[in-house]
mmCIF file of C-alpha atoms in Angstrom:
data_model
loop_
_atom_site.group_PDB
_atom_site.id
_atom_site.type_symbol
_atom_site.label_atom_id
_atom_site.label_comp_id
_atom_site.label_asym_id
_atom_site.label_seq_id
_atom_site.Cartn_x
_atom_site.Cartn_y
_atom_site.Cartn_z
ATOM 1 C CA MET V 695 87.157 60.112 -53.413
ATOM 2 C CA VAL V 696 89.467 62.810 -52.073
ATOM 3 C CA SER V 697 92.815 61.780 -50.593
ATOM 4 C CA LYS V 698 94.055 63.029 -47.220
ATOM 5 C CA ASN V 699 96.117 65.722 -49.005
ATOM 6 C CA CYS V 700 93.062 67.140 -50.765
ATOM 7 C CA VAL V 701 90.150 69.130 -49.420
ATOM 8 C CA LEU V 702 87.040 69.544 -51.537
ATOM 9 C CA ILE V 703 85.458 72.973 -51.095
ATOM 10 C CA SER V 704 82.366 73.594 -53.212
ATOM 11 C CA THR V 705 83.614 73.659 -56.814
ATOM 12 C CA PHE V 706 87.269 74.093 -55.881
ATOM 13 C CA LEU V 707 89.862 71.442 -55.285
ATOM 14 C CA VAL V 708 92.542 72.641 -52.925
ATOM 15 C CA LEU V 709 95.753 70.693 -52.982
ATOM 16 C CA VAL V 710 98.295 71.311 -50.284
ATOM 17 C CA LEU V 711 101.438 69.544 -51.387
ATOM 18 C CA HIS V 712 104.164 71.881 -50.147
ATOM 19 C CA SER V 713 103.244 74.526 -52.736
ATOM 20 C CA THR V 714 103.261 71.996 -55.561
ATOM 21 C CA LEU V 715 100.384 70.679 -57.647
ATOM 22 C CA LEU V 716 101.258 67.325 -59.128
ATOM 23 C CA LEU V 717 98.998 66.018 -61.866
ATOM 24 C CA GLY V 718 100.461 62.624 -62.592
ATOM 25 C CA GLN V 719 103.793 64.205 -63.515
ATOM 26 C CA GLU V 720 107.011 64.884 -61.699
ATOM 27 C CA ASN V 721 107.634 68.416 -60.514
ATOM 28 C CA LYS V 722 109.918 69.919 -63.165
ATOM 29 C CA ALA V 723 110.972 72.977 -61.155
ATOM 30 C CA SER V 724 114.397 72.809 -59.586
ATOM 31 C CA GLU V 725 114.813 73.195 -55.825
ATOM 32 C CA GLY V 726 116.011 76.804 -56.062
ATOM 33 C CA THR V 727 113.254 77.964 -58.428
ATOM 34 C CA VAL V 728 110.666 79.055 -55.863
ATOM 35 C CA GLY V 729 111.618 82.514 -54.617
ATOM 36 C CA ASP V 730 108.976 82.788 -51.910
ATOM 37 C CA ALA V 731 107.351 80.149 -49.703
ATOM 38 C CA LYS V 732 103.996 81.584 -50.809
ATOM 39 C CA ASP V 733 104.704 80.796 -54.496
ATOM 40 C CA CYS V 734 103.053 77.822 -56.210
ATOM 41 C CA VAL V 735 104.749 75.422 -58.630
ATOM 42 C CA VAL V 736 102.453 73.786 -61.193
ATOM 43 C CA ARG V 737 103.859 71.461 -63.854
ATOM 44 C CA GLY V 738 107.232 73.132 -63.540
ATOM 45 C CA TYR V 739 105.910 76.725 -63.699
ATOM 46 C CA VAL V 740 106.178 79.081 -60.735
ATOM 47 C CA PHE V 741 103.164 81.252 -59.913
ATOM 48 C CA ARG V 742 103.234 84.096 -57.389
ATOM 49 C CA THR V 743 100.537 84.265 -54.751
ATOM 50 C CA GLY V 744 97.472 85.966 -56.237
ATOM 51 C CA ALA V 745 98.175 84.664 -59.750
ATOM 52 C CA ARG V 746 95.319 83.125 -61.756
ATOM 53 C CA PHE V 747 96.012 80.692 -64.599
ATOM 54 C CA ARG V 748 94.370 78.070 -66.817
ATOM 55 C CA LEU V 749 95.034 74.375 -66.370
ATOM 56 C CA GLY V 750 93.238 72.421 -69.064
ATOM 57 C CA CYS V 751 89.591 73.484 -68.908
ATOM 58 C CA ASN V 752 89.915 74.795 -65.358
ATOM 59 C CA THR V 753 90.829 78.129 -63.836
ATOM 60 C CA CYS V 754 93.322 77.981 -60.973
ATOM 61 C CA ALA V 755 94.607 80.469 -58.434
ATOM 62 C CA CYS V 756 97.697 80.522 -56.232
ATOM 63 C CA THR V 757 96.971 81.741 -52.698
ATOM 64 C CA GLU V 758 99.686 81.663 -50.040
ATOM 65 C CA GLY V 759 101.341 78.589 -51.558
ATOM 66 C CA VAL V 760 98.058 76.725 -52.093
ATOM 67 C CA VAL V 761 96.644 76.005 -55.565
ATOM 68 C CA ALA V 762 92.853 76.001 -55.966
ATOM 69 C CA CYS V 763 91.264 74.929 -59.264
ATOM 70 C CA THR V 764 87.708 74.654 -60.535
ATOM 71 C CA LEU V 765 86.517 71.112 -61.142
ATOM 72 C CA ARG V 766 85.240 71.350 -64.689
ATOM 73 C CA ALA V 767 85.465 68.497 -67.155
ATOM 74 C CA CYS V 768 86.539 69.450 -70.646
ATOM 75 C CA ALA V 769 83.736 69.197 -73.178
ATOM 76 C CA GLN V 770 84.559 66.706 -75.882
ATOM 77 C CA ARG V 771 84.493 68.169 -79.345
ATOM 78 C CA VAL V 772 82.141 66.118 -81.410
ATOM 79 C CA ALA V 773 82.277 66.415 -85.170
ATOM 80 C CA THR V 774 78.838 67.547 -86.238
ATOM 81 C CA THR V 775 77.479 67.418 -89.748
ATOM 82 C CA VAL V 776 77.417 70.921 -91.187
ATOM 83 C CA CYS V 777 76.967 70.355 -94.948
ATOM 84 C CA ARG V 778 74.799 67.921 -96.913
ATOM 85 C CA ARG V 779 74.989 66.830 -100.553
ATOM 86 C CA ASP V 780 73.330 63.864 -102.245
ATOM 87 C CA GLY V 781 72.128 62.513 -98.901
ATOM 88 C CA ARG V 782 75.612 62.479 -97.382
ATOM 89 C CA GLY V 783 76.764 64.647 -94.440
ATOM 90 C CA TYR V 784 80.119 66.442 -94.212
ATOM 91 C CA VAL V 785 81.940 68.209 -91.364
ATOM 92 C CA LEU V 786 83.858 71.491 -91.544
ATOM 93 C CA GLY V 787 86.984 71.228 -93.675
ATOM 94 C CA GLN V 788 86.038 67.863 -95.164
ATOM 95 C CA ARG V 789 86.392 67.427 -98.914
ATOM 96 C CA VAL V 790 83.030 66.930 -100.610
ATOM 97 C CA THR V 791 82.845 64.331 -103.362
ATOM 98 C CA THR V 792 81.702 65.443 -106.778
ATOM 99 C CA SER V 793 81.332 63.724 -110.149
ATOM 100 C CA ASP V 794 83.364 66.472 -111.854
ATOM 101 C CA PRO V 795 87.097 65.760 -111.412
ATOM 102 C CA CYS V 796 87.833 69.432 -112.174
ATOM 103 C CA GLN V 797 85.899 70.662 -109.130
ATOM 104 C CA ARG V 798 87.429 70.772 -105.644
ATOM 105 C CA CYS V 799 84.652 71.164 -103.081
ATOM 106 C CA THR V 800 84.967 71.603 -99.319
ATOM 107 C CA CYS V 801 82.448 71.918 -96.498
ATOM 108 C CA SER V 802 82.752 75.382 -94.900
ATOM 109 C CA ARG V 803 80.780 77.517 -92.434
ATOM 110 C CA VAL V 804 78.871 79.078 -95.343
ATOM 111 C CA GLY V 805 78.094 75.716 -96.955
ATOM 112 C CA ILE V 806 79.788 73.731 -99.700
ATOM 113 C CA VAL V 807 82.341 75.855 -101.531
ATOM 114 C CA CYS V 808 83.759 74.668 -104.864
ATOM 115 C CA ALA V 809 86.692 75.860 -106.930
ATOM 116 C CA GLN V 810 87.356 74.921 -110.533
ATOM 117 C CA GLU V 811 90.810 73.449 -111.119
ATOM 118 C CA VAL V 812 92.747 75.334 -113.789
ATOM 119 C CA CYS V 813 94.787 73.188 -116.167
ATOM 120 C CA ARG V 814 97.884 74.162 -118.084
ATOM 121 C CA ASN V 815 97.340 74.441 -121.792
ATOM 122 C CA CYS V 816 99.311 71.492 -123.102
ATOM 123 C CA ILE V 817 99.050 68.322 -125.131
ATOM 124 C CA GLY V 818 99.385 65.203 -123.098
ATOM 125 C CA TYR V 819 97.777 62.197 -121.517
ATOM 126 C CA ARG V 820 94.684 62.701 -119.334
ATOM 127 C CA PRO V 821 94.252 59.741 -116.976
ATOM 128 C CA PRO V 822 90.684 58.641 -116.179
ATOM 129 C CA GLY V 823 89.237 60.520 -113.201
ATOM 130 C CA ARG V 824 91.748 63.369 -113.442
ATOM 131 C CA CYS V 825 90.931 66.888 -114.522
ATOM 132 C CA CYS V 826 94.165 67.921 -116.173
ATOM 133 C CA SER V 827 96.371 66.229 -118.703
ATOM 134 C CA ILE V 828 99.873 65.180 -117.838
ATOM 135 C CA CYS V 829 101.861 67.271 -120.275
ATOM 136 C CA GLY V 830 104.126 65.385 -122.635
ATOM 137 C CA ILE V 831 103.909 62.106 -124.504
ATOM 138 C CA PRO V 832 101.193 59.705 -123.361
ATOM 139 C CA PRO V 833 102.408 56.459 -121.800
ATOM 140 C CA VAL V 834 103.073 53.529 -124.146
ATOM 141 C CA ARG V 835 100.551 50.738 -123.727
ATOM 142 C CA SER V 836 101.284 47.147 -124.590
ATOM 143 C CA ASP V 837 98.858 44.555 -125.908
ATOM 144 C CA ARG V 838 97.919 41.380 -124.044
ATOM 145 C CA GLN V 839 100.946 39.435 -125.264
ATOM 146 C CA GLY V 840 103.326 42.021 -123.852
ATOM 147 C CA LYS V 841 104.226 43.404 -127.312
ATOM 148 C CA LYS V 842 104.474 47.126 -127.913
#
């Protein structure tokens, strides 16, 4: 439904609100901001007559103090599966699981890309599931009675 301040013309919505387009927000422009009665104020920005600008997914134009915008809904970005491994799908940028803790794999536009982790050459403790050792003395483990 179009309110009495709005006129629907084909694919354009023309709002005549004293040169101001309000989209659920207060007008942020101060009273003295508009230099010409033919300017348009949109979300606090002043546009000269003849100016074209983007507002979300729509293209708008300022004409003689009136803002006209296309009525186009923004397409929702849906994560689509791009890569597959072991029956599981992955989206762009998602880390791909691997049984090798030394491999870091990611789903990219060219497929699954893996890099081998490089470890420092040191003697230390290598925790289960980790690729590289923690350099230094391994942690002290105690027996079941709490004795060292």
